[in-house]
Amino acid sequence: MDVSELLDGLNDKQRDAVAAPLQNMLVLAGAGSGKTRVLVHRIAWLMQVEQASAYSIFAVTFTNKAAKEMRTRVEEALKAPVGGMWIGTFHGLSHRILRAHHREANLPEAFQILDSDDQLRMIKRLLKAMNIDDKKWPAKQFGWYISAKKDEGLRPKDIQAYDINEQMMLKVYTAYQEACDRAGLVDFAEILLRSFEVLKNNPTLLRHYQQRFAHMLVDEFQDTNTIQYAWLKLLAGDTNSIMIVGDDDQSIYGWRGAKIENIKRFLTDFEAETIRLEQNYRSTATILKASNALIQNNSDRMGKSLWTDGNDGEPISVYAAFNELDEARFVSSKLRSWLNAGNALQDAAILYRSNAQSRVLEEAMLQEGLKYRIYGGMRFFERQEIKDALAYLRLVGNRQDDAAFERVINTPARGIGDKTLSHIRDCARSESLPLWYAAKAIVEQQHLSGRAASVVTKFVELVEHIEDKIGDLTLEEQAKYAIQTSGLMAMYQAEKGEKGRARVENLEELISACGQYELPEDEEFSSPLQGFLAYTSLESGDGQAEEHEDAVQMMTLHSAKGLEFPLVFMVGVEEGMFPSQQSNEESGRLEEERRLCYVGMTRAMEKLYISHAESRRLYGQEKYHSPSRFLREMPEDCIEEIRIKTQVSRPPAAGRFSSSVSHAAFEESGFNLGQHVLHAKFGMGTVINYEGSGAQSRVQVNFDDSGSKWLVTVYARLQAI
DNA sequence: GTAGCGTCCGTTTTT
DNA sequence: CGGACGCTAC
């Protein structure tokens, strides 16, 4: 193939990265600078120019979506499917190593993955058994502690507990790990840590992988945590070349262990060269100028400034809303015009700092008759009914799986109550047996009443029966059989209401998902079922079924990373909301908030609206937030303030008048904003209550005849704040 | 088991 | 304010 084809259409910097010699490299890739393109072309370059075999390529991402996109695009570039190449997520690839070497990892062949929900249940169970008051010691905190320690690569033996609090954490960590090991279960952090340890403790294995993966590539490197860094370093050894792509300005996951300093550490540890991708192909010059100015307020940056050879575009519009309802209405009315102008709703996104903010916006969309799609929330494979069904299948494959056992022992209800269950748990603990075997033992030893013994026996027989029957069935038939025979289907069919109907539908969808599942060819699974179970845990599935309806995209700023939209609204850009209250209190968190703002702004291609509300109902209380400091950090000439001119007139008899009023309109009404005006008559039966003066004026309008309270905001110039 | 009530708490999320 | 969770009374 002609090499030029790989470099055509790339800018100089992109070419430098794609055609770089075999050495360690950092590609500092700004938002919208074509980093995926570079990664994909680099892989093609390695194969076609450096004659690298597909087997020698190892590419890691954080999300399944990114991994999938990379694979498809590599195949497009090479015009052939690529077998043998390892492209996947940190967890996916680590899991693959664990599967291949489960013996060395001290795991049963059919070991299963605990998601965070399973993990929490497991901890709760342990707390009960250990007589720890979960009021005083919330299970969540243990979960957080355990994951954080594992992310740091720390086992209980590596930790010194100096205070009572940490001693308790450590005690539960130890017990939790023992329980997981006994049951053949690994949580997400364990997948990474265990895979790291397997490689580290088996030099032969390590050498094998090091020799194989001569070319390593890592995406979104700024999000790597300690264990991921160590894992990469171990695999890279002294000889392999590794190209990392990342953007320190887009590091927004520090709170869950990501170490932004890993980028700088990489430069020294790996003696790497740096290439900067600063040309942006996404946003207007105005948006970039404002984003650059904002992010310059952070310290310790690697340094990078985005530019475009495109147009300035429109200024960023800043809307000071009266309250959160007004803000939502503003957004919905702008979206209505956008739609009426012949645009697609799906090209627009509303970004907010926290999920709770979506509700008001949702209501406004509903009112305006605009379709919307909210990202986040419960994923398909995380749903209760799905997890119930999967638990049966897990237990069939691995009787040690205590988490699965606990989940289905009395689901559907079969009369196995707390008492029987605690007998089983006691026996399991004293004999160090998995719950399944404890249950069997307890029946044999006749420690149970006749009725309890018979229901437990029934359960044991049920699981064994399912195992007997499904051996020769297809995956789809296996799932169907387990869901039917277990009584889950009947149980959810009996559940009344919309909820029950949805659950039945989901179970049916699970069966059909089993039918559609294709066992990956080049990955070794002991059975299709095991492949499917891993798939459900590692790829929890989309929130909803892919809606092809034209709808506005609503999501948190975090979930917007990596996406782009012609039209973007950033709402709630207020002190206390964004930056969030706690980021202001905890040291070092402010810069991450600023990066989050930077991420949000750089999602916008053509037009960006930023709004903040002067008053907002929060936790049942009215809060008055000032505009976010981030707004002040954007250059004035990039910003246009919007005020909607509204004649102040007598409002309808009921409801809330929450429109805004311009200085002009207010002055026309005979009021001078330069002075305090208290309790003045305004229109028919209106009382004005004017608080404050100058920059942050607030005006309340009370209608004494209806008794309802009206608020009118008087806007001050933003620069004055 | 579960409806109903009271209490508590309140970023961000992927795997 | 409202959702999640746990406890109590059937």
CSV table of N, CA and C (backbone and C1' of nucleotides) in Angstrom, one decimal, chain A residues 115-117 188 377-387 390 407 536 540-541, chain B residues 14-15:
chain,number,residue,atom,x,y,z
A,115,ASP,N,-20.0,-6.3,40.2
A,115,ASP,CA,-20.0,-4.9,39.9
A,115,ASP,C,-20.2,-4.1,41.2
A,116,SER,N,-20.3,-2.8,41.2
A,116,SER,CA,-20.3,-2.1,42.4
A,116,SER,C,-21.5,-2.4,43.3
A,117,ASP,N,-22.6,-2.7,42.6
A,117,ASP,CA,-23.8,-3.1,43.4
A,117,ASP,C,-23.6,-4.4,44.1
A,188,PHE,N,-14.1,-4.8,40.2
A,188,PHE,CA,-13.5,-4.1,39.0
A,188,PHE,C,-12.0,-3.8,39.3
A,377,GLY,N,-27.9,7.0,34.4
A,377,GLY,CA,-29.0,6.2,35.0
A,377,GLY,C,-28.7,4.7,34.9
A,378,MET,N,-29.7,4.0,35.1
A,378,MET,CA,-29.5,2.5,35.2
A,378,MET,C,-29.2,1.9,33.9
A,379,ARG,N,-28.2,1.1,33.8
A,379,ARG,CA,-27.9,0.4,32.5
A,379,ARG,C,-28.6,-0.9,32.5
A,380,PHE,N,-28.7,-1.4,31.2
A,380,PHE,CA,-29.5,-2.6,31.0
A,380,PHE,C,-29.1,-3.8,31.9
A,381,PHE,N,-27.8,-4.1,31.9
A,381,PHE,CA,-27.4,-5.3,32.7
A,381,PHE,C,-27.3,-5.1,34.2
A,382,GLU,N,-27.6,-3.8,34.6
A,382,GLU,CA,-27.6,-3.5,36.0
A,382,GLU,C,-29.0,-3.6,36.6
A,383,ARG,N,-30.0,-3.8,35.8
A,383,ARG,CA,-31.3,-3.9,36.3
A,383,ARG,C,-31.6,-5.1,37.2
A,384,GLN,N,-32.4,-4.9,38.1
A,384,GLN,CA,-32.7,-5.9,39.1
A,384,GLN,C,-33.1,-7.2,38.4
A,385,GLU,N,-34.0,-7.2,37.6
A,385,GLU,CA,-34.5,-8.5,37.0
A,385,GLU,C,-33.5,-9.1,36.1
A,386,ILE,N,-32.6,-8.3,35.5
A,386,ILE,CA,-31.6,-8.9,34.7
A,386,ILE,C,-30.5,-9.5,35.5
A,387,LYS,N,-30.2,-8.8,36.6
A,387,LYS,CA,-29.2,-9.4,37.5
A,387,LYS,C,-29.7,-10.7,38.2
A,390,LEU,N,-29.2,-13.4,35.6
A,390,LEU,CA,-27.8,-13.7,35.4
A,390,LEU,C,-27.3,-14.4,36.6
A,407,ARG,N,-28.3,-13.8,46.0
A,407,ARG,CA,-29.3,-13.0,45.2
A,407,ARG,C,-30.5,-13.8,44.9
A,536,THR,N,-21.6,-9.1,30.0
A,536,THR,CA,-22.6,-8.4,30.7
A,536,THR,C,-22.0,-7.6,31.9
A,540,SER,N,-21.8,-2.9,30.6
A,540,SER,CA,-23.1,-3.0,31.3
A,540,SER,C,-24.2,-2.6,30.3
A,541,GLY,N,-23.9,-2.3,29.1
A,541,GLY,CA,-25.0,-2.0,28.1
A,541,GLY,C,-25.4,-0.6,28.2
B,14,DT,P,-20.5,6.0,33.0
B,14,DT,O5',-19.3,5.3,32.4
B,14,DT,C5',-18.1,5.9,32.1
B,14,DT,C4',-17.1,4.8,32.2
B,14,DT,C3',-17.7,3.5,31.9
B,14,DT,O3',-17.0,2.9,30.8
B,14,DT,C1',-16.5,3.5,34.0
B,15,DT,P,-17.6,1.5,30.3
B,15,DT,O5',-16.7,0.4,31.1
B,15,DT,C5',-15.3,0.5,31.1
B,15,DT,C4',-14.8,-0.4,32.2
B,15,DT,C3',-15.4,-1.8,32.2
B,15,DT,O3',-14.5,-2.8,31.8
B,15,DT,C1',-15.3,-0.9,34.4
